[in-house]
XYZ file of C-alpha atoms in Angstrom:
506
model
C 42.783 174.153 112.993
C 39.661 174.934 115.096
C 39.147 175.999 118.551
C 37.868 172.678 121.027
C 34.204 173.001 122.211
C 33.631 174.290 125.418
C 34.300 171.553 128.239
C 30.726 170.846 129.382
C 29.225 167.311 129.836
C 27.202 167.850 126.964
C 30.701 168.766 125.161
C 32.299 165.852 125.607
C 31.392 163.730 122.771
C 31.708 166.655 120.327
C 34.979 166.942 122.085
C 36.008 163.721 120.996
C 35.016 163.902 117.503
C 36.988 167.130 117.290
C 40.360 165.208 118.429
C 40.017 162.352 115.935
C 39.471 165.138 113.011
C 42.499 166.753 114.367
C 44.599 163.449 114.130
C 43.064 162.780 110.599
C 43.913 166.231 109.450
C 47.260 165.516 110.669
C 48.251 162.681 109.380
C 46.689 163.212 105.810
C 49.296 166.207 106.194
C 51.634 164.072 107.209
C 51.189 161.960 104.075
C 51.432 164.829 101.721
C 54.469 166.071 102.878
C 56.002 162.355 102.650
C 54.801 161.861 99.562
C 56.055 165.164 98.182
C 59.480 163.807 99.670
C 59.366 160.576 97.762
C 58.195 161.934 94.390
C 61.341 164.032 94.451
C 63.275 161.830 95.499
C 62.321 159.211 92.939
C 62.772 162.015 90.642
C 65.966 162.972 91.374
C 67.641 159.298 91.383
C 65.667 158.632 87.918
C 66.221 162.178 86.595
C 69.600 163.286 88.006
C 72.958 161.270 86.362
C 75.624 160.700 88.085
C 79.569 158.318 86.797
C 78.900 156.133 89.746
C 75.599 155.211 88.905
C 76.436 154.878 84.850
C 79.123 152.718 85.888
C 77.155 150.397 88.063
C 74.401 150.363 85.751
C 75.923 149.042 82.494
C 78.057 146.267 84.929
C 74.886 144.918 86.453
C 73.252 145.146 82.762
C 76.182 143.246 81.681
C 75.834 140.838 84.476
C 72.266 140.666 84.186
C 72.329 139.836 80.218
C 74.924 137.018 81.216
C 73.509 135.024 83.474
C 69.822 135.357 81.721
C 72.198 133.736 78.657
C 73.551 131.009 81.208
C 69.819 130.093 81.735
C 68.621 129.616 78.649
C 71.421 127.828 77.686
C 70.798 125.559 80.854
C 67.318 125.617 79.993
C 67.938 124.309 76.453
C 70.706 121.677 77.449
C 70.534 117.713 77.904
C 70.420 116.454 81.868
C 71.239 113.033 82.126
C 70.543 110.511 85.337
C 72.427 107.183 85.218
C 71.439 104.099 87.430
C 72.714 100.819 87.570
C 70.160 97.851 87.805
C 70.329 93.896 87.465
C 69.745 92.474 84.426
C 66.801 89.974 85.075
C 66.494 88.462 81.433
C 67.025 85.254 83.057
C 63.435 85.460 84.816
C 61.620 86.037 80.869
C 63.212 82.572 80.040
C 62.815 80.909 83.307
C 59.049 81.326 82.337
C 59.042 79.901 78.926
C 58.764 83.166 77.005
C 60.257 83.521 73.624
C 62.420 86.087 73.845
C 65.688 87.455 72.013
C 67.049 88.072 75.654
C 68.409 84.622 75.690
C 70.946 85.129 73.241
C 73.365 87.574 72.651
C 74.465 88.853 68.882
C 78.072 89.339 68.041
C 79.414 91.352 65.035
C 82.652 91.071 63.690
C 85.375 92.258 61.320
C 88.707 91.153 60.859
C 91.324 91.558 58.813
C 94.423 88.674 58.570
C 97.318 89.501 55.884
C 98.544 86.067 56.300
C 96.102 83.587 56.904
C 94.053 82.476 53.931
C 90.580 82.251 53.316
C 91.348 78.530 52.293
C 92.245 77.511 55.875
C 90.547 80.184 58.184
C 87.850 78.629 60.673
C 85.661 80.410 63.404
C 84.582 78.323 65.934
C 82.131 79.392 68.624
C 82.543 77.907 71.966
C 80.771 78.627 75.726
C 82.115 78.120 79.470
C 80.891 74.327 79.416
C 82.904 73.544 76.574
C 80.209 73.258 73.909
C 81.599 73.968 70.313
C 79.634 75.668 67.581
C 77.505 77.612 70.283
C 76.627 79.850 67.940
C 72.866 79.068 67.953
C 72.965 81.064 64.065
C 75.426 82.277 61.976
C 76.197 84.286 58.253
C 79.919 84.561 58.089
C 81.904 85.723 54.550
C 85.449 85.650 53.375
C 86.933 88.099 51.332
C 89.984 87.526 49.963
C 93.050 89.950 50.435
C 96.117 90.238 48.428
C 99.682 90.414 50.037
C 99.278 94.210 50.067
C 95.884 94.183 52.043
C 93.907 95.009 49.102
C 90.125 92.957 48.542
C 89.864 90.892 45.272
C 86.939 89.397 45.691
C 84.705 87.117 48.041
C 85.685 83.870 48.724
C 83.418 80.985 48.339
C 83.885 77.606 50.455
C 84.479 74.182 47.505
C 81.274 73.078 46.615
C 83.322 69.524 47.089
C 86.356 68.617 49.178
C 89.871 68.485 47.272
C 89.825 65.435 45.447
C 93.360 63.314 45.447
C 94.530 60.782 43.318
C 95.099 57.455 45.900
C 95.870 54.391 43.567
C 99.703 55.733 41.925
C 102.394 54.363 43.513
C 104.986 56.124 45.773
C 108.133 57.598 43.423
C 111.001 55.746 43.104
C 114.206 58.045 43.707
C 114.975 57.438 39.636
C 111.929 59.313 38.816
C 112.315 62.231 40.906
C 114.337 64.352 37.933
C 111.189 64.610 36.024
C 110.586 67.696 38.780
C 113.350 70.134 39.520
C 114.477 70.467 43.206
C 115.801 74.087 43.534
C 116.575 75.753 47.327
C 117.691 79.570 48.344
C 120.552 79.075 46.581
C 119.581 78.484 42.935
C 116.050 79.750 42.791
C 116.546 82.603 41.242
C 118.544 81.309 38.758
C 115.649 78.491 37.390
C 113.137 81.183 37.984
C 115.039 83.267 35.462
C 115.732 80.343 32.839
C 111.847 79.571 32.270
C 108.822 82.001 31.468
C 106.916 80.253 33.947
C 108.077 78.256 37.151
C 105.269 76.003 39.069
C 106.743 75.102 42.400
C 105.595 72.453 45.336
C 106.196 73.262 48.735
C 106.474 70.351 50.631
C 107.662 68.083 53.684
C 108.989 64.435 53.906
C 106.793 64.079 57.193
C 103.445 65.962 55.716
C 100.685 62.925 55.019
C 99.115 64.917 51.806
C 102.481 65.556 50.291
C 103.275 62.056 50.369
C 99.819 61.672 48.310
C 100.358 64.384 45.954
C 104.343 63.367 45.559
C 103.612 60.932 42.591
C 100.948 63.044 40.999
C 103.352 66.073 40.886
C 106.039 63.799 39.461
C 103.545 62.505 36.206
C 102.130 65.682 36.154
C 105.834 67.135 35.934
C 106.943 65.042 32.959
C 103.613 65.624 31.156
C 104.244 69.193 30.873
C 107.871 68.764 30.605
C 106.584 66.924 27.253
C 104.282 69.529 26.495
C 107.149 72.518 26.583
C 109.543 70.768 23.984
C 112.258 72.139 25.289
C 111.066 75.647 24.836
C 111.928 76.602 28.537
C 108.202 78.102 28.653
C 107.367 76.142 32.274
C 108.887 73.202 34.121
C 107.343 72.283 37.659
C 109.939 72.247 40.606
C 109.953 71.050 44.331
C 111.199 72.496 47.558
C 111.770 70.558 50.656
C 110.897 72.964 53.427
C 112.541 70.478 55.609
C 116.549 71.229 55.005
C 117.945 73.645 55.485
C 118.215 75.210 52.474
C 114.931 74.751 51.633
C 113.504 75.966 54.940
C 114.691 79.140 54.043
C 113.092 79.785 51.125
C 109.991 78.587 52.611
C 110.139 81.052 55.056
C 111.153 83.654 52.473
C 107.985 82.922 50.614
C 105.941 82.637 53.636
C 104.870 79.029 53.171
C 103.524 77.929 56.509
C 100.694 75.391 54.968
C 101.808 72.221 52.952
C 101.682 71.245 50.064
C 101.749 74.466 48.862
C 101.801 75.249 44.816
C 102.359 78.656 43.521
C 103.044 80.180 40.229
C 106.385 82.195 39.238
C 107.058 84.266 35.713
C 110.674 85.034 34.689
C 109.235 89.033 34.482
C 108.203 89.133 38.460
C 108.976 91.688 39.839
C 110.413 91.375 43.743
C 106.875 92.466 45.230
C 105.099 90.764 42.874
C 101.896 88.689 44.033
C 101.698 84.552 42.954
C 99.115 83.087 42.684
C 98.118 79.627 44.765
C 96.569 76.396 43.062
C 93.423 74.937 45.282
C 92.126 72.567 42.700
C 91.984 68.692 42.815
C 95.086 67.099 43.254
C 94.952 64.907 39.998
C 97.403 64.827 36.899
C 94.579 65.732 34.690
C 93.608 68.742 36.814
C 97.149 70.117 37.241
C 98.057 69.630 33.640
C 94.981 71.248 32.238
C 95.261 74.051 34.602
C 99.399 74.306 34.065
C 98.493 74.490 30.192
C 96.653 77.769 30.924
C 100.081 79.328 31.434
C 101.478 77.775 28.906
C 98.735 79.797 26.640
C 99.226 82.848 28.240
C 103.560 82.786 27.456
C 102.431 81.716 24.239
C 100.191 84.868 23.986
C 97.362 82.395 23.273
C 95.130 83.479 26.253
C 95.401 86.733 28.339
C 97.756 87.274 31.455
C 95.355 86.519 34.143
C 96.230 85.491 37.717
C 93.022 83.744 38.792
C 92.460 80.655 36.512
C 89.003 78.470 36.384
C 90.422 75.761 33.950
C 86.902 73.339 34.265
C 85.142 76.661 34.356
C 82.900 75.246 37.254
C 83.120 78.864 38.925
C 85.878 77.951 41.419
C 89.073 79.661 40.439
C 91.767 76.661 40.858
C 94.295 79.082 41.757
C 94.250 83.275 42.833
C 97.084 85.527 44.642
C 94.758 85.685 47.627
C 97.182 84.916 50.648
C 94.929 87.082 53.581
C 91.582 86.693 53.878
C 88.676 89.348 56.090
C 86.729 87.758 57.963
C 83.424 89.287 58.876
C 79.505 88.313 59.982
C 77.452 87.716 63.108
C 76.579 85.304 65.380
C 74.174 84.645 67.852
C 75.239 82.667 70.550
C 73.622 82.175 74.161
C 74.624 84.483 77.293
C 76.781 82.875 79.233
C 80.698 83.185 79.311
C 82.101 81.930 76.083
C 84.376 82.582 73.174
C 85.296 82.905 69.270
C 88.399 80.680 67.767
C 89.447 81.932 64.388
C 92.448 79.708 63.537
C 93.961 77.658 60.726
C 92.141 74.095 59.840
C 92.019 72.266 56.513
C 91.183 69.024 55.241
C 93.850 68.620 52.801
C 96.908 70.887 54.478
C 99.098 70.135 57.158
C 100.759 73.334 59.254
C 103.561 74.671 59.945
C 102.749 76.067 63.637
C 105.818 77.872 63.973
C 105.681 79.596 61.292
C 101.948 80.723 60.664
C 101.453 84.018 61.395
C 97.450 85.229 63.052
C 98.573 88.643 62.874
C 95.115 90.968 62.658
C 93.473 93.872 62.715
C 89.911 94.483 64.428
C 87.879 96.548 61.986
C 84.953 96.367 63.828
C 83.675 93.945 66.635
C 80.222 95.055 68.436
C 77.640 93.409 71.038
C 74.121 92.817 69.972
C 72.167 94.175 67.619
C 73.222 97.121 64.969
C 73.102 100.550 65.544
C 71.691 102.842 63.357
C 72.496 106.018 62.467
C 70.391 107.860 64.825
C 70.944 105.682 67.543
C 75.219 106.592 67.180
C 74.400 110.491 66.810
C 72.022 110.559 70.018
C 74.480 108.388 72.171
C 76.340 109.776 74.867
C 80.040 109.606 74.131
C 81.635 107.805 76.620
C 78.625 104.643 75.371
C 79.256 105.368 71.830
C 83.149 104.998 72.427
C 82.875 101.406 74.391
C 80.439 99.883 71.686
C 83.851 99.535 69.691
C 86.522 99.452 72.147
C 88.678 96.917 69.911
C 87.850 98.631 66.272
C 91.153 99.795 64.422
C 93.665 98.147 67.051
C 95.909 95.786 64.776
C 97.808 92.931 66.541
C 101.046 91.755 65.182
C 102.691 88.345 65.833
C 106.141 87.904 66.108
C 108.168 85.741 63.071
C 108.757 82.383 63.797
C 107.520 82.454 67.123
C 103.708 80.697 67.180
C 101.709 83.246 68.762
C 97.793 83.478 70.099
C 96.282 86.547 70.417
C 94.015 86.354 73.151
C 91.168 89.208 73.955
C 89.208 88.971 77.364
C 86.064 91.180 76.631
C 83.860 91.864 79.967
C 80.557 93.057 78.666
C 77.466 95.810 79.863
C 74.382 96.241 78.305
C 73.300 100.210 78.315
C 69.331 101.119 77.768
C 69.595 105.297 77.066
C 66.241 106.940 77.404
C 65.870 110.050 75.151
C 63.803 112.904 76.275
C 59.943 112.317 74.742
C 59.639 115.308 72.617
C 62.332 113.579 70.381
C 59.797 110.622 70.102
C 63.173 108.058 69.641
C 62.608 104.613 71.080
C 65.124 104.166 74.319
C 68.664 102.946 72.196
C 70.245 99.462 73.639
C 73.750 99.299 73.405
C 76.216 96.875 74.585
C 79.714 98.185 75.717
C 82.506 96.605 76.616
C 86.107 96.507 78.354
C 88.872 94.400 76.933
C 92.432 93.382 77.874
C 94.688 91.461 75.270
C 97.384 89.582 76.055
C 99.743 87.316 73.390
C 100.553 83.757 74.558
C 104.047 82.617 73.243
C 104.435 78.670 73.317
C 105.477 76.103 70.693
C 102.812 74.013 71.991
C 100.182 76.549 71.094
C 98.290 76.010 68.001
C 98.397 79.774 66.772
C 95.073 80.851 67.040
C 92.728 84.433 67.868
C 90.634 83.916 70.711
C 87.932 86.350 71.870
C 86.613 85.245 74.911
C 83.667 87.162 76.490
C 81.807 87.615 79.867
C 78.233 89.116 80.345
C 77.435 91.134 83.650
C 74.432 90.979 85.020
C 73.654 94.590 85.016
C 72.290 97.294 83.085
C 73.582 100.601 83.209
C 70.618 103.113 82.788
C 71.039 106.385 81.163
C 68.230 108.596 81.391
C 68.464 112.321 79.493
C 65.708 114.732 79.602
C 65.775 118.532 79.111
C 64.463 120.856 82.363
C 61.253 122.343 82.877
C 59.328 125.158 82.071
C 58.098 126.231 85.190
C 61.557 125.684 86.709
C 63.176 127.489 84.095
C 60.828 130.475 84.580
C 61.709 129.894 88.668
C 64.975 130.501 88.267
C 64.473 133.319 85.634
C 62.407 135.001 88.486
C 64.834 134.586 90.857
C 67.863 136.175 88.716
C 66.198 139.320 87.935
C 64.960 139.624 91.550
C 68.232 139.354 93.157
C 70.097 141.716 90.453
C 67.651 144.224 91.665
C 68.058 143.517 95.267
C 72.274 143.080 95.494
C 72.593 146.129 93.087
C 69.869 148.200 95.254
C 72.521 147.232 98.270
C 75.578 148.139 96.300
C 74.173 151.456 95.150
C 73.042 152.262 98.711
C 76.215 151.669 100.204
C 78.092 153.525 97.318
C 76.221 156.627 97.827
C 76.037 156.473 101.634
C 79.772 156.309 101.404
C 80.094 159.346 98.403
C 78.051 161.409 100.902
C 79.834 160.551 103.602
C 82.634 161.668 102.259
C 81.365 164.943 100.897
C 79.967 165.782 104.009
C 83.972 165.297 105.715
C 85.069 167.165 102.766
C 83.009 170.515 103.665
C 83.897 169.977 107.255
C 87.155 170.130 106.302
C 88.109 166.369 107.871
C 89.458 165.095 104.590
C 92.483 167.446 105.653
């Protein structure tokens, strides 16, 4: 450092001047020295290794590498917003616009082991009573052997069952020409002829007293035709006595009349098959003769016989039948009937049986494949709330299976980089409940309820710039919370040192 300038008034200024270079000088020292500091510094803390620090660096790499993981996986899953809104369809038709939103599709599948194709009926109905509210409808049968198994679609008659009306009612005389077996000795005539055709019947059913005098012609006509060769005979059960209600029951007869087939080589699960042709002597002894043909090894052993080849089998071993199709009915509050109605039966109520099982029954329209992958669970498991339940009825107690079905439409919205049009859905709650009276017609009835609401589902994936926010903020607080740590580690290893030399530690 110089010497100051003399203190003169001249001197003054230069005085001045001479000052600030002093502080200058100074503090450039000053900076030197503290910069030589924190270069070694730095270098010893980068340089110098020490367990501590190893230790605390491969934890917060660790920790670092975990929660940069967490992110991404954030980053790259699904965020979903759901909002419930009314349902204002009602406003599109209130002003005349043709819209789809005025009607509701319903898809169904159901199986019934017991209750044939012959006599099933669905029958749409809504809260004012209206039947056959289904505003469209494709519905098929298929019918089901007693085993479950499909053999084949059933088609409605072309033509009603024709009877015969001008023969006269039997005289008691001529009721030999037909055998009358019960529980007791059916075996016994099943066993003495290769083939046994037997009417199921009741005194008090109005088509058995039609067909009674065409089953007793028909009876001796093929009684003729056998010659005493014990290859068929036709034979009658009252399901009326006692006796005979038994056997009835045994053979699950719950519609009369009721004709089936029986071969001396049956076995005891052995299916039989039904006749559902015209109730005429011509028609029942052409079709009988086909069995006749087939013990004389004349024809093949078939159980499904077209005798006028017209393409309606006259007689199958279908006794369930699986009911399936759509319908499109209005939305309001209304329900399905599937029960037991023919034109040429009468029932027994207490002993037909609408057990079921729900394959399938869905809201609107189908789903595709997409659509079911991209759902959210919880939608995807109320679109079929009812499918695989089965529904049994208990024997000889008339049962209805009712199902009360409260339903919500769901609109998901997919995030746009998929580029998948938002997927409709409608889910549903139900609650069944059997109803147990001998008044009851036995019957399935799905009754259903729209809300007015929409439950909105809205998924979309998070954003860039917040992923790259939150990125930021992770590495930034690692550093800062681990600078902390480390500072208060070695504050507190030096510390201690320092006791040690004193010789506090003891």
């Amino acid at each position: 450092l110089s010497d100051p300038p003399s203190n003169d008034s001249q001197g003054r200024g230069s005085q001045n001047r001479w000052r600030e270079d002093q502080r200058a000088v100074a503090m450039s020292g000053f900076l030197a020295l503290s910069y030589r500091k924190i270069k070694q510094d730095l270098r010893a803390e980068l340089t110098e290794a020490s367990v501590t620090g190893s230790i605390l660096s491969i934890l917060v790499g660790l920790f670092m590498v975990y929660l940069v993981a967490a992110q991404i996986s954030e980053y790259r899953s699904i965020k979903t917003e759901t909002n419930v809104v009314l349902d204002h369809y009602s406003s599109a038709v209130g002003n005349n616009q043709d819209s789809a939103e005025d009607t509701l599709q319903i898809n169904f599948n159901i199986s019934f082991p017991h209750l044939s194709c012959e006599y099933a009926s669905v029958d749409a109905t809504n809260f004012m009573g209206t039947h056959d509210a289904g505003l469209a409808s494709r519905v098929s049968k298929v019918m089901l052997d007693k085993a479950g198994k499909q053999i084949g679609p059933f088609e409605e008659r072309k033509h009603k069952v024709k009877h015969t009306d001008d023969m006269a009612p039997l005289k008691h005389k001529e009721l030999d020409r037909s055998l009358k077996v019960n529980i007791h000795d059916f075996e016994e005539v099943r066993r003495r002829y290769e083939v046994l055709i037997v009417n199921f019947y009741t005194p008090w059913c109005h088509w058995c007293q039609k067909l009674e005098p065409v089953w007793d012609e028909a009876a001796g006509k093929i009684k003729e035709l056998d010659d005493d060769r014990m290859l068929i005979r036709f034979a009658s059960v009252d399901c009326s006595g006692e006796d005979g209600s038994k056997l009835c029951t045994d053979k699950r007869i719950d519609a009369f009349p009721t004709i089936m087939v029986f071969r001396r080589d049956d076995l005891k699960d052995a299916h039989h098959e039904r006749y559902h042709g015209e109730r005429s002597v011509t028609s029942i002894v052409n079709w009988a003769k086909h069995f006749v043909d087939q013990a004389t090894k004349k024809a093949p052993k078939t159980q499904a016989v077209d005798h006028n080849e017209d393409g309606e089998a006259d007689s199958h071993i279908g006794v369930g039948c699986l009911i399936a199709g759509l319908l499109h009915v209005q939305r309001a509050p209304g329900g399905i009937t599937i029960q037991a109605k023919s034109d040429g039966h009468e029932f027994n109520w207490a002993t037909m049986d609408v057990s079921h099982k729900v394959n399938h029954i869905s809201f609107g329209p189908f789903l595709t494949d997409t659509a079911w992958k991209v759902m959210p669970a919880h939608i995807a498991q109320a679109v079929g709330s009812l499918d695989d339940r089965e529904f049994s009825s208990e024997q000889h107690i008339p049962t209805t299976h009712e199902h009360m079905v409260k339903i919500v439409k769901n609109v998901v919205e997919l995030p746009t980089a998929w580029r998948i049009p938002p997927v409709i859905a409608h889910g549903y709650v139900v609650h069944s409940n059997n109803i147990q009276r001998f008044a009851e017609v036995p019957s399935v009835r799905i009754n259903y309820d729209i809300l007015p609401i929409i439950v909105h589902v809205q998924s979309k994936f998070e954003t860039f710039y917040k992923f790259l926010t939150r990125l930021c903020a992770i590495l930034g607080g690692v550093f800062t919370i681990t600078g902390i740590v480390s500072a208060g580690v070695d504050a507190g290893m030096a510390s201690l040192t320092q006791k040690d030399r004193l010789g506090k530690l003891g």
